[in-house]
Amino acid sequence: MQFGVFTVSDVTPDPTTGQTPSENRRIKDILTIAKHTEEVGLDVFALGEHHNPPFFSSSPTTTLGYIAATTERLLLSTATTLITTNDPVKIAEDFAMLQHVADGRVDLMLGRGNTGPVYPWFGQDIREGIPLAIENYALLNRLWREDFVDWQGKYRTPLQGFQSTPRPLDGVAPFVWHGSIRSPEIAEQAAYYGDGFFANNIFWPKEHYQQLIRYYRQRFEHYGHGTSEQAIVGLGGQVFMRANSQDAVAEFRPYFDNAPVYGHGPSLEDFSEMTPLTVGSPQQVIDRYAAMRDYYGDYQRQLFLIDHAGLPLKSVLEQLDILGGEVVPVLRKELAKNRPASVPDAPTHANRLAAREASAATSADAAPELTATEA
């Protein structure tokens, strides 16, 4: 399994001091957080995409390109790349370029976002969100896999003999996760292409995500990509930890109460009961997340949100220290127990390239030999 963190890139006042970091300070802090993610032994850093305050991350590939230069093994991803309002041609170019810069340490999560006004800003209609996601990804998928593409659709100008550059590294396109919190159409899309499905289950009860993931697994098998247990699943999560659980709750409560998404809503206790948010000791987090397999089956990626709602950099780095030192090593062992050999590893550029080469070798071995006359 892969473990890591994701950020929604909010620039939020610290409710305990009243101070709001500048955009520049928050961006520099994200770079520090990403580097420390690798230093503590985690696998993935994922960055969201937003085009409105209070968020700063309008250009994730720019930020991830810098992070690639300051890390050695960290897998760089997005916590949403807006497939609805970005041009698929630009996505194809940007992420192939990032692949080369990062020596393959790149994948991405496609989504529709959660901010309605973004659609008209980029010339689109939010009522067309699902059709946009479907058509745009159909084009993106072809741009990475075909050298020259003829295309005509509803939402962008036609293409004739178009080749996106650079081509994907080693001829292997970046792995794609389709992220959703509510849409079976997106689970269907992920299954159709044999891509990953990421359920960012930080807002709703587990029963909702169980239904989505079960549907994705069934459709993955239906389309012939493998058994339902071999489908590629990722989960979001949310934690805040201290050695003493009461200290964690007391420290995190003002941040929760004023968070830009769910602040001034349910109580911390109610929200923790309804969602995977776990505020407490490292052992409480271990117990909660080791049980995720019971609800969703064996899965490939677990990401945690740890840096939002105005939390100061010092606290975020301390959370990373606890994750890397106390929590994730135990979760790796617990989630590896009795894991069927048929369950695939989390996708990486290296293992996908190896699989392609092995498949090509098998096909070559199986091809009939030509006689001298036939040749």
mmCIF file of C-alpha atoms in Angstrom:
data_model
loop_
_atom_site.group_PDB
_atom_site.id
_atom_site.type_symbol
_atom_site.label_atom_id
_atom_site.label_comp_id
_atom_site.label_asym_id
_atom_site.label_seq_id
_atom_site.Cartn_x
_atom_site.Cartn_y
_atom_site.Cartn_z
ATOM 1 C CA MET A 1 0.000 0.000 0.000
ATOM 2 C CA GLN A 2 0.885 3.631 -0.420
ATOM 3 C CA PHE A 3 0.432 6.104 2.424
ATOM 4 C CA GLY A 4 0.639 9.850 2.144
ATOM 5 C CA VAL A 5 -0.959 13.221 2.690
ATOM 6 C CA PHE A 6 -3.025 15.573 0.592
ATOM 7 C CA THR A 7 -3.668 19.275 0.921
ATOM 8 C CA VAL A 8 -6.620 21.348 -0.211
ATOM 9 C CA SER A 9 -4.328 24.428 -0.209
ATOM 10 C CA ASP A 10 -6.525 26.677 1.900
ATOM 11 C CA VAL A 11 -5.205 29.969 3.241
ATOM 12 C CA THR A 12 -7.136 30.201 6.494
ATOM 13 C CA PRO A 13 -6.759 32.325 9.643
ATOM 14 C CA ASP A 14 -5.378 30.542 12.678
ATOM 15 C CA PRO A 15 -8.365 30.824 15.058
ATOM 16 C CA THR A 16 -6.093 30.723 18.111
ATOM 17 C CA THR A 17 -4.057 33.764 17.035
ATOM 18 C CA GLY A 18 -6.287 35.513 14.511
ATOM 19 C CA GLN A 19 -3.372 35.693 12.086
ATOM 20 C CA THR A 20 -3.719 34.714 8.438
ATOM 21 C CA PRO A 21 -0.592 33.570 6.592
ATOM 22 C CA SER A 22 0.194 35.273 3.316
ATOM 23 C CA GLU A 23 -0.205 33.278 0.130
ATOM 24 C CA ASN A 24 3.557 33.293 -0.233
ATOM 25 C CA ARG A 25 4.023 31.931 3.292
ATOM 26 C CA ARG A 26 1.429 29.212 2.757
ATOM 27 C CA ILE A 27 2.981 28.158 -0.558
ATOM 28 C CA LYS A 28 6.448 27.962 1.011
ATOM 29 C CA ASP A 29 4.989 25.963 3.916
ATOM 30 C CA ILE A 30 3.493 23.467 1.464
ATOM 31 C CA LEU A 31 6.939 22.935 -0.053
ATOM 32 C CA THR A 32 8.310 22.248 3.430
ATOM 33 C CA ILE A 33 5.456 19.855 4.199
ATOM 34 C CA ALA A 34 5.997 17.928 0.974
ATOM 35 C CA LYS A 35 9.711 17.507 1.620
ATOM 36 C CA HIS A 36 9.058 16.366 5.188
ATOM 37 C CA THR A 37 6.496 13.862 3.888
ATOM 38 C CA GLU A 38 9.369 12.062 2.190
ATOM 39 C CA GLU A 39 11.706 12.494 5.153
ATOM 40 C CA VAL A 40 9.345 10.670 7.532
ATOM 41 C CA GLY A 41 8.957 7.735 5.146
ATOM 42 C CA LEU A 42 5.564 8.342 3.560
ATOM 43 C CA ASP A 43 4.974 7.583 -0.108
ATOM 44 C CA VAL A 44 2.667 10.205 -1.637
ATOM 45 C CA PHE A 45 2.097 13.943 -1.576
ATOM 46 C CA ALA A 46 -1.037 15.200 -3.344
ATOM 47 C CA LEU A 47 -2.022 18.802 -4.050
ATOM 48 C CA GLY A 48 -5.501 20.083 -4.886
ATOM 49 C CA GLU A 49 -6.530 22.487 -7.633
ATOM 50 C CA HIS A 50 -8.606 25.595 -6.921
ATOM 51 C CA HIS A 51 -9.145 28.908 -8.681
ATOM 52 C CA ASN A 52 -10.782 30.896 -5.913
ATOM 53 C CA PRO A 53 -10.031 32.181 -2.404
ATOM 54 C CA PRO A 54 -9.340 30.981 0.225
ATOM 55 C CA PHE A 55 -7.231 28.522 -1.811
ATOM 56 C CA PHE A 56 -3.926 29.185 -3.557
ATOM 57 C CA SER A 57 -3.284 26.133 -5.718
ATOM 58 C CA SER A 58 -4.283 27.203 -9.226
ATOM 59 C CA SER A 59 -1.265 25.507 -10.850
ATOM 60 C CA PRO A 60 -0.487 22.167 -9.172
ATOM 61 C CA THR A 61 2.016 20.993 -11.787
ATOM 62 C CA THR A 62 4.175 24.073 -11.192
ATOM 63 C CA THR A 63 4.317 23.322 -7.474
ATOM 64 C CA LEU A 64 4.822 19.587 -7.976
ATOM 65 C CA GLY A 65 7.625 20.246 -10.446
ATOM 66 C CA TYR A 66 9.488 22.181 -7.765
ATOM 67 C CA ILE A 67 8.832 19.447 -5.212
ATOM 68 C CA ALA A 68 10.163 16.870 -7.681
ATOM 69 C CA ALA A 69 13.490 18.709 -7.703
ATOM 70 C CA THR A 70 13.774 18.670 -3.910
ATOM 71 C CA THR A 71 12.777 15.023 -3.322
ATOM 72 C CA GLU A 72 14.069 11.668 -4.503
ATOM 73 C CA ARG A 73 11.359 9.024 -4.148
ATOM 74 C CA LEU A 74 8.146 10.838 -3.175
ATOM 75 C CA LEU A 75 5.264 10.087 -5.526
ATOM 76 C CA LEU A 76 3.644 13.349 -6.645
ATOM 77 C CA SER A 77 -0.077 13.469 -7.276
ATOM 78 C CA THR A 78 -3.048 15.784 -7.271
ATOM 79 C CA ALA A 79 -5.954 15.809 -4.881
ATOM 80 C CA THR A 80 -8.077 17.004 -7.772
ATOM 81 C CA THR A 81 -7.243 17.991 -11.311
ATOM 82 C CA LEU A 82 -10.341 19.611 -12.783
ATOM 83 C CA ILE A 83 -11.220 17.498 -15.802
ATOM 84 C CA THR A 84 -14.307 19.628 -16.402
ATOM 85 C CA THR A 85 -12.788 23.096 -16.725
ATOM 86 C CA ASN A 86 -9.257 22.294 -17.909
ATOM 87 C CA ASP A 87 -8.526 21.598 -21.553
ATOM 88 C CA PRO A 88 -7.649 17.882 -21.876
ATOM 89 C CA VAL A 89 -4.834 18.825 -24.265
ATOM 90 C CA LYS A 90 -3.217 20.991 -21.585
ATOM 91 C CA ILE A 91 -3.618 18.274 -18.950
ATOM 92 C CA ALA A 92 -1.964 15.771 -21.304
ATOM 93 C CA GLU A 93 0.965 18.119 -21.923
ATOM 94 C CA ASP A 94 1.446 19.304 -18.346
ATOM 95 C CA PHE A 95 1.446 15.893 -16.695
ATOM 96 C CA ALA A 96 3.582 14.226 -19.357
ATOM 97 C CA MET A 97 6.098 17.027 -18.839
ATOM 98 C CA LEU A 98 5.929 16.518 -15.072
ATOM 99 C CA GLN A 99 6.513 12.795 -15.623
ATOM 100 C CA HIS A 100 9.807 13.546 -17.363
ATOM 101 C CA VAL A 101 10.885 16.124 -14.783
ATOM 102 C CA ALA A 102 10.098 13.741 -11.900
ATOM 103 C CA ASP A 103 11.453 10.554 -13.534
ATOM 104 C CA GLY A 104 8.016 8.953 -13.485
ATOM 105 C CA ARG A 105 7.061 9.805 -9.899
ATOM 106 C CA VAL A 106 3.708 11.190 -11.020
ATOM 107 C CA ASP A 107 0.046 10.293 -11.132
ATOM 108 C CA LEU A 108 -3.089 12.401 -10.885
ATOM 109 C CA MET A 109 -6.622 12.388 -9.573
ATOM 110 C CA LEU A 110 -9.336 13.723 -11.847
ATOM 111 C CA GLY A 111 -12.456 15.329 -10.425
ATOM 112 C CA ARG A 112 -15.124 17.932 -10.969
ATOM 113 C CA GLY A 113 -14.242 20.085 -7.975
ATOM 114 C CA ASN A 114 -16.610 21.550 -5.421
ATOM 115 C CA THR A 115 -16.837 25.198 -6.509
ATOM 116 C CA GLY A 116 -19.691 25.994 -8.866
ATOM 117 C CA PRO A 117 -18.504 29.444 -10.053
ATOM 118 C CA VAL A 118 -15.359 27.917 -11.569
ATOM 119 C CA TYR A 119 -17.376 26.592 -14.515
ATOM 120 C CA PRO A 120 -18.394 29.939 -16.079
ATOM 121 C CA TRP A 121 -14.944 31.379 -15.350
ATOM 122 C CA PHE A 122 -13.604 28.801 -17.809
ATOM 123 C CA GLY A 123 -16.488 28.977 -20.250
ATOM 124 C CA GLN A 124 -18.391 25.916 -19.071
ATOM 125 C CA ASP A 125 -21.801 25.126 -17.591
ATOM 126 C CA ILE A 126 -21.934 23.314 -14.244
ATOM 127 C CA ARG A 127 -25.061 21.496 -15.422
ATOM 128 C CA GLU A 128 -22.812 19.752 -17.945
ATOM 129 C CA GLY A 129 -20.375 18.574 -15.267
ATOM 130 C CA ILE A 130 -20.772 14.831 -15.755
ATOM 131 C CA PRO A 131 -20.826 14.909 -19.602
ATOM 132 C CA LEU A 132 -17.772 17.188 -19.536
ATOM 133 C CA ALA A 133 -15.912 14.775 -17.276
ATOM 134 C CA ILE A 134 -16.740 11.841 -19.534
ATOM 135 C CA GLU A 135 -15.906 13.494 -22.861
ATOM 136 C CA ASN A 136 -12.791 15.301 -21.684
ATOM 137 C CA TYR A 137 -11.292 12.167 -20.209
ATOM 138 C CA ALA A 138 -12.059 10.162 -23.332
ATOM 139 C CA LEU A 139 -9.892 12.651 -25.218
ATOM 140 C CA LEU A 140 -7.174 12.813 -22.551
ATOM 141 C CA ASN A 141 -6.908 9.026 -22.534
ATOM 142 C CA ARG A 142 -6.399 8.948 -26.289
ATOM 143 C CA LEU A 143 -3.887 11.811 -26.293
ATOM 144 C CA TRP A 144 -1.599 9.800 -24.019
ATOM 145 C CA ARG A 145 -2.012 6.484 -25.820
ATOM 146 C CA GLU A 146 -2.146 7.455 -29.506
ATOM 147 C CA ASP A 147 0.611 9.296 -31.326
ATOM 148 C CA PHE A 148 -1.784 11.192 -33.591
ATOM 149 C CA VAL A 149 -5.384 11.923 -32.693
ATOM 150 C CA ASP A 150 -8.383 12.929 -34.766
ATOM 151 C CA TRP A 151 -11.105 14.194 -32.475
ATOM 152 C CA GLN A 152 -14.488 15.835 -32.622
ATOM 153 C CA GLY A 153 -16.704 16.285 -29.597
ATOM 154 C CA LYS A 154 -19.202 18.647 -28.067
ATOM 155 C CA TYR A 155 -17.098 20.714 -25.691
ATOM 156 C CA ARG A 156 -13.921 21.739 -27.519
ATOM 157 C CA THR A 157 -12.703 22.510 -31.012
ATOM 158 C CA PRO A 158 -11.885 19.481 -33.204
ATOM 159 C CA LEU A 159 -8.391 18.041 -33.555
ATOM 160 C CA GLN A 160 -6.895 16.608 -36.717
ATOM 161 C CA GLY A 161 -3.700 14.590 -36.639
ATOM 162 C CA PHE A 162 -2.787 16.203 -33.315
ATOM 163 C CA GLN A 163 0.109 14.956 -31.216
ATOM 164 C CA SER A 164 0.530 16.181 -27.654
ATOM 165 C CA THR A 165 4.089 16.773 -26.515
ATOM 166 C CA PRO A 166 6.063 15.568 -24.749
ATOM 167 C CA ARG A 167 4.954 11.977 -25.127
ATOM 168 C CA PRO A 168 4.451 10.076 -21.840
ATOM 169 C CA LEU A 169 7.670 8.843 -20.263
ATOM 170 C CA ASP A 170 8.658 5.382 -21.573
ATOM 171 C CA GLY A 171 5.355 5.293 -23.428
ATOM 172 C CA VAL A 172 3.497 4.769 -20.139
ATOM 173 C CA ALA A 173 0.812 7.356 -19.385
ATOM 174 C CA PRO A 174 0.502 8.722 -15.840
ATOM 175 C CA PHE A 175 -1.788 6.568 -13.728
ATOM 176 C CA VAL A 176 -5.205 8.148 -13.279
ATOM 177 C CA TRP A 177 -7.425 8.062 -10.219
ATOM 178 C CA HIS A 178 -11.011 9.234 -10.698
ATOM 179 C CA GLY A 179 -12.075 10.997 -7.529
ATOM 180 C CA SER A 180 -15.645 11.309 -6.355
ATOM 181 C CA ILE A 181 -17.620 11.785 -3.186
ATOM 182 C CA ARG A 182 -21.063 11.173 -4.626
ATOM 183 C CA SER A 183 -21.274 10.262 -8.330
ATOM 184 C CA PRO A 184 -21.725 6.667 -9.557
ATOM 185 C CA GLU A 185 -21.087 7.942 -13.098
ATOM 186 C CA ILE A 186 -17.480 8.673 -12.107
ATOM 187 C CA ALA A 187 -17.110 5.236 -10.521
ATOM 188 C CA GLU A 188 -18.422 3.806 -13.804
ATOM 189 C CA GLN A 189 -15.885 5.848 -15.763
ATOM 190 C CA ALA A 190 -12.999 4.621 -13.609
ATOM 191 C CA ALA A 191 -14.149 1.023 -14.030
ATOM 192 C CA TYR A 192 -14.596 1.321 -17.795
ATOM 193 C CA TYR A 193 -10.977 2.376 -18.326
ATOM 194 C CA GLY A 194 -9.535 0.114 -15.647
ATOM 195 C CA ASP A 195 -8.279 3.173 -13.763
ATOM 196 C CA GLY A 196 -8.221 3.787 -10.035
ATOM 197 C CA PHE A 197 -11.176 5.069 -8.010
ATOM 198 C CA PHE A 198 -10.462 7.429 -5.117
ATOM 199 C CA ALA A 199 -13.203 7.927 -2.552
ATOM 200 C CA ASN A 200 -12.329 10.989 -0.510
ATOM 201 C CA ASN A 201 -14.430 9.862 2.392
ATOM 202 C CA ILE A 202 -13.925 12.829 4.695
ATOM 203 C CA PHE A 203 -17.451 14.213 4.641
ATOM 204 C CA TRP A 204 -20.075 11.444 4.711
ATOM 205 C CA PRO A 205 -20.703 8.175 6.590
ATOM 206 C CA LYS A 206 -18.934 4.999 5.496
ATOM 207 C CA GLU A 207 -22.133 3.410 4.144
ATOM 208 C CA HIS A 208 -22.245 5.973 1.345
ATOM 209 C CA TYR A 209 -18.693 5.204 0.225
ATOM 210 C CA GLN A 210 -19.171 1.469 0.651
ATOM 211 C CA GLN A 211 -21.912 1.671 -1.952
ATOM 212 C CA LEU A 212 -19.778 3.679 -4.400
ATOM 213 C CA ILE A 213 -16.730 1.459 -4.012
ATOM 214 C CA ARG A 214 -18.763 -1.731 -4.281
ATOM 215 C CA TYR A 215 -20.285 -0.446 -7.516
ATOM 216 C CA TYR A 216 -16.852 0.482 -8.915
ATOM 217 C CA ARG A 217 -15.445 -2.953 -8.069
ATOM 218 C CA GLN A 218 -18.376 -4.728 -9.730
ATOM 219 C CA ARG A 219 -18.083 -2.663 -12.889
ATOM 220 C CA PHE A 220 -14.283 -3.062 -12.996
ATOM 221 C CA GLU A 221 -14.835 -6.811 -13.151
ATOM 222 C CA HIS A 222 -17.676 -6.406 -15.652
ATOM 223 C CA TYR A 223 -15.342 -4.630 -18.090
ATOM 224 C CA GLY A 224 -12.807 -7.446 -17.888
ATOM 225 C CA HIS A 225 -9.962 -5.724 -16.066
ATOM 226 C CA GLY A 226 -9.748 -8.383 -13.361
ATOM 227 C CA THR A 227 -11.769 -9.533 -10.392
ATOM 228 C CA SER A 228 -13.554 -7.028 -8.190
ATOM 229 C CA GLU A 229 -10.885 -7.598 -5.539
ATOM 230 C CA GLN A 230 -8.248 -6.481 -8.039
ATOM 231 C CA ALA A 231 -9.796 -3.061 -8.622
ATOM 232 C CA ILE A 232 -7.576 -0.125 -7.595
ATOM 233 C CA VAL A 233 -9.077 1.804 -4.675
ATOM 234 C CA GLY A 234 -7.826 4.819 -2.759
ATOM 235 C CA LEU A 235 -9.279 6.449 0.349
ATOM 236 C CA GLY A 236 -9.058 9.865 1.925
ATOM 237 C CA GLY A 237 -8.800 10.409 5.645
ATOM 238 C CA GLN A 238 -8.377 13.087 8.240
ATOM 239 C CA VAL A 239 -6.489 12.987 11.534
ATOM 240 C CA PHE A 240 -5.056 15.090 14.328
ATOM 241 C CA MET A 241 -2.972 13.387 17.005
ATOM 242 C CA ARG A 242 -1.282 13.945 20.316
ATOM 243 C CA ALA A 243 0.079 11.413 22.791
ATOM 244 C CA ASN A 244 -2.935 12.094 24.996
ATOM 245 C CA SER A 245 -6.304 12.038 23.206
ATOM 246 C CA GLN A 246 -7.781 14.766 25.412
ATOM 247 C CA ASP A 247 -4.926 17.068 24.442
ATOM 248 C CA ALA A 248 -5.555 16.355 20.752
ATOM 249 C CA VAL A 249 -9.241 17.213 21.064
ATOM 250 C CA ALA A 250 -8.607 20.405 23.014
ATOM 251 C CA GLU A 251 -5.954 21.605 20.573
ATOM 252 C CA PHE A 252 -7.836 20.750 17.390
ATOM 253 C CA ARG A 253 -11.320 21.919 18.410
ATOM 254 C CA PRO A 254 -10.933 25.620 17.505
ATOM 255 C CA TYR A 255 -9.532 24.662 14.102
ATOM 256 C CA PHE A 256 -12.402 22.281 13.453
ATOM 257 C CA ASP A 257 -15.020 24.774 14.627
ATOM 258 C CA ASN A 258 -13.746 27.416 12.188
ATOM 259 C CA ALA A 259 -12.709 25.239 9.238
ATOM 260 C CA PRO A 260 -13.740 26.764 5.873
ATOM 261 C CA VAL A 261 -15.683 23.681 4.732
ATOM 262 C CA TYR A 262 -17.452 22.252 7.779
ATOM 263 C CA GLY A 263 -16.892 24.908 10.451
ATOM 264 C CA HIS A 264 -19.917 26.151 12.372
ATOM 265 C CA GLY A 265 -21.724 22.908 11.509
ATOM 266 C CA PRO A 266 -21.794 19.577 13.368
ATOM 267 C CA SER A 267 -19.817 19.269 16.567
ATOM 268 C CA LEU A 268 -16.356 17.730 16.479
ATOM 269 C CA GLU A 269 -17.697 14.680 18.272
ATOM 270 C CA ASP A 270 -20.622 14.199 15.872
ATOM 271 C CA PHE A 271 -18.461 14.711 12.799
ATOM 272 C CA SER A 272 -15.874 12.244 14.106
ATOM 273 C CA GLU A 273 -18.577 9.654 14.631
ATOM 274 C CA MET A 274 -20.083 10.134 11.153
ATOM 275 C CA THR A 275 -16.831 10.359 9.145
ATOM 276 C CA PRO A 276 -13.246 9.008 9.341
ATOM 277 C CA LEU A 277 -12.019 12.184 11.068
ATOM 278 C CA THR A 278 -10.029 10.856 14.025
ATOM 279 C CA VAL A 279 -8.792 13.259 16.671
ATOM 280 C CA GLY A 280 -6.962 11.487 19.440
ATOM 281 C CA SER A 281 -3.947 9.320 20.165
ATOM 282 C CA PRO A 282 -1.829 7.527 17.547
ATOM 283 C CA GLN A 283 -3.312 4.206 18.684
ATOM 284 C CA GLN A 284 -6.830 5.505 18.072
ATOM 285 C CA VAL A 285 -5.834 6.426 14.513
ATOM 286 C CA ILE A 286 -4.229 3.009 13.996
ATOM 287 C CA ASP A 287 -7.342 1.230 15.228
ATOM 288 C CA ARG A 288 -9.674 3.356 13.099
ATOM 289 C CA TYR A 289 -7.755 3.065 9.851
ATOM 290 C CA ALA A 290 -6.736 -0.577 10.235
ATOM 291 C CA ALA A 291 -10.479 -1.278 10.178
ATOM 292 C CA MET A 292 -11.004 0.440 6.806
ATOM 293 C CA ARG A 293 -10.302 -2.858 5.046
ATOM 294 C CA ASP A 294 -13.323 -4.366 6.824
ATOM 295 C CA TYR A 295 -15.566 -1.784 5.153
ATOM 296 C CA TYR A 296 -13.988 -1.344 1.717
ATOM 297 C CA GLY A 297 -11.860 -4.432 1.067
ATOM 298 C CA ASP A 298 -8.122 -4.465 0.425
ATOM 299 C CA TYR A 299 -7.100 -1.186 -1.155
ATOM 300 C CA GLN A 300 -4.005 0.500 -2.522
ATOM 301 C CA ARG A 301 -3.717 4.079 -1.251
ATOM 302 C CA GLN A 302 -4.506 5.921 1.968
ATOM 303 C CA LEU A 303 -4.095 9.698 2.084
ATOM 304 C CA PHE A 304 -4.560 11.912 5.135
ATOM 305 C CA LEU A 305 -5.560 15.572 5.330
ATOM 306 C CA ILE A 306 -3.480 17.173 8.085
ATOM 307 C CA ASP A 307 -2.689 20.792 7.147
ATOM 308 C CA HIS A 308 -5.979 22.656 6.746
ATOM 309 C CA ALA A 309 -8.116 25.103 8.734
ATOM 310 C CA GLY A 310 -5.249 27.382 9.749
ATOM 311 C CA LEU A 311 -3.101 24.808 11.543
ATOM 312 C CA PRO A 312 0.411 26.252 11.980
ATOM 313 C CA LEU A 313 3.324 24.670 10.148
ATOM 314 C CA LYS A 314 4.873 23.419 13.393
ATOM 315 C CA SER A 315 1.756 21.400 14.210
ATOM 316 C CA VAL A 316 1.542 19.973 10.695
ATOM 317 C CA LEU A 317 5.163 18.817 10.769
ATOM 318 C CA GLU A 318 4.528 17.225 14.159
ATOM 319 C CA GLN A 319 1.582 15.358 12.652
ATOM 320 C CA LEU A 320 3.857 14.071 9.904
ATOM 321 C CA ASP A 321 6.381 12.920 12.502
ATOM 322 C CA ILE A 322 3.671 10.936 14.279
ATOM 323 C CA LEU A 323 2.317 9.475 11.051
ATOM 324 C CA GLY A 324 5.744 8.431 9.822
ATOM 325 C CA GLY A 325 7.116 7.299 13.162
ATOM 326 C CA GLU A 326 4.191 5.698 14.967
ATOM 327 C CA VAL A 327 1.117 5.231 12.779
ATOM 328 C CA VAL A 328 1.985 4.261 9.212
ATOM 329 C CA PRO A 329 4.577 1.574 10.089
ATOM 330 C CA VAL A 330 1.915 -0.237 12.104
ATOM 331 C CA LEU A 331 -0.769 0.277 9.447
ATOM 332 C CA ARG A 332 1.560 -1.145 6.780
ATOM 333 C CA LYS A 333 1.897 -4.330 8.816
ATOM 334 C CA GLU A 334 -1.755 -4.564 9.798
ATOM 335 C CA LEU A 335 -3.100 -4.007 6.276
ATOM 336 C CA ALA A 336 -0.608 -6.486 4.831
ATOM 337 C CA LYS A 337 -1.847 -9.316 7.064
ATOM 338 C CA ASN A 338 -3.852 -11.904 5.134
ATOM 339 C CA ARG A 339 -3.778 -9.704 2.056
ATOM 340 C CA PRO A 340 -4.489 -12.026 -0.881
ATOM 341 C CA ALA A 341 -1.636 -12.415 -3.345
ATOM 342 C CA SER A 342 -4.078 -11.571 -6.145
ATOM 343 C CA VAL A 343 -4.598 -8.032 -4.821
ATOM 344 C CA PRO A 344 -2.380 -5.741 -6.914
ATOM 345 C CA ASP A 345 0.205 -3.421 -5.457
ATOM 346 C CA ALA A 346 -0.377 0.305 -5.619
ATOM 347 C CA PRO A 347 0.418 1.554 -9.147
ATOM 348 C CA THR A 348 3.793 3.153 -9.844
ATOM 349 C CA HIS A 349 5.522 4.037 -13.076
ATOM 350 C CA ALA A 350 8.099 1.314 -12.485
ATOM 351 C CA ASN A 351 5.676 -1.541 -11.871
ATOM 352 C CA ARG A 352 3.401 -0.494 -14.726
ATOM 353 C CA LEU A 353 6.352 -0.314 -17.123
ATOM 354 C CA ALA A 354 7.492 -3.753 -15.957
ATOM 355 C CA ALA A 355 4.003 -5.156 -16.468
ATOM 356 C CA ARG A 356 3.849 -3.778 -19.991
ATOM 357 C CA GLU A 357 7.235 -5.233 -20.864
ATOM 358 C CA ALA A 358 6.290 -8.603 -19.391
ATOM 359 C CA SER A 359 3.069 -8.613 -21.391
ATOM 360 C CA ALA A 360 4.961 -7.779 -24.582
ATOM 361 C CA ALA A 361 7.455 -10.580 -23.926
ATOM 362 C CA THR A 362 4.643 -13.064 -23.329
ATOM 363 C CA SER A 363 2.937 -12.021 -26.548
ATOM 364 C CA ALA A 364 6.190 -12.414 -28.465
ATOM 365 C CA ASP A 365 6.764 -15.895 -27.024
ATOM 366 C CA ALA A 366 3.246 -16.922 -27.957
ATOM 367 C CA ALA A 367 3.497 -15.700 -31.575
ATOM 368 C CA PRO A 368 3.925 -18.515 -34.143
ATOM 369 C CA GLU A 369 7.331 -18.721 -35.808
ATOM 370 C CA LEU A 370 7.476 -18.083 -39.557
ATOM 371 C CA THR A 371 8.971 -20.681 -41.798
ATOM 372 C CA ALA A 372 11.670 -19.587 -44.206
ATOM 373 C CA THR A 373 9.148 -19.718 -47.067
ATOM 374 C CA GLU A 374 6.572 -17.642 -45.154
ATOM 375 C CA ALA A 375 9.201 -15.077 -44.216
#
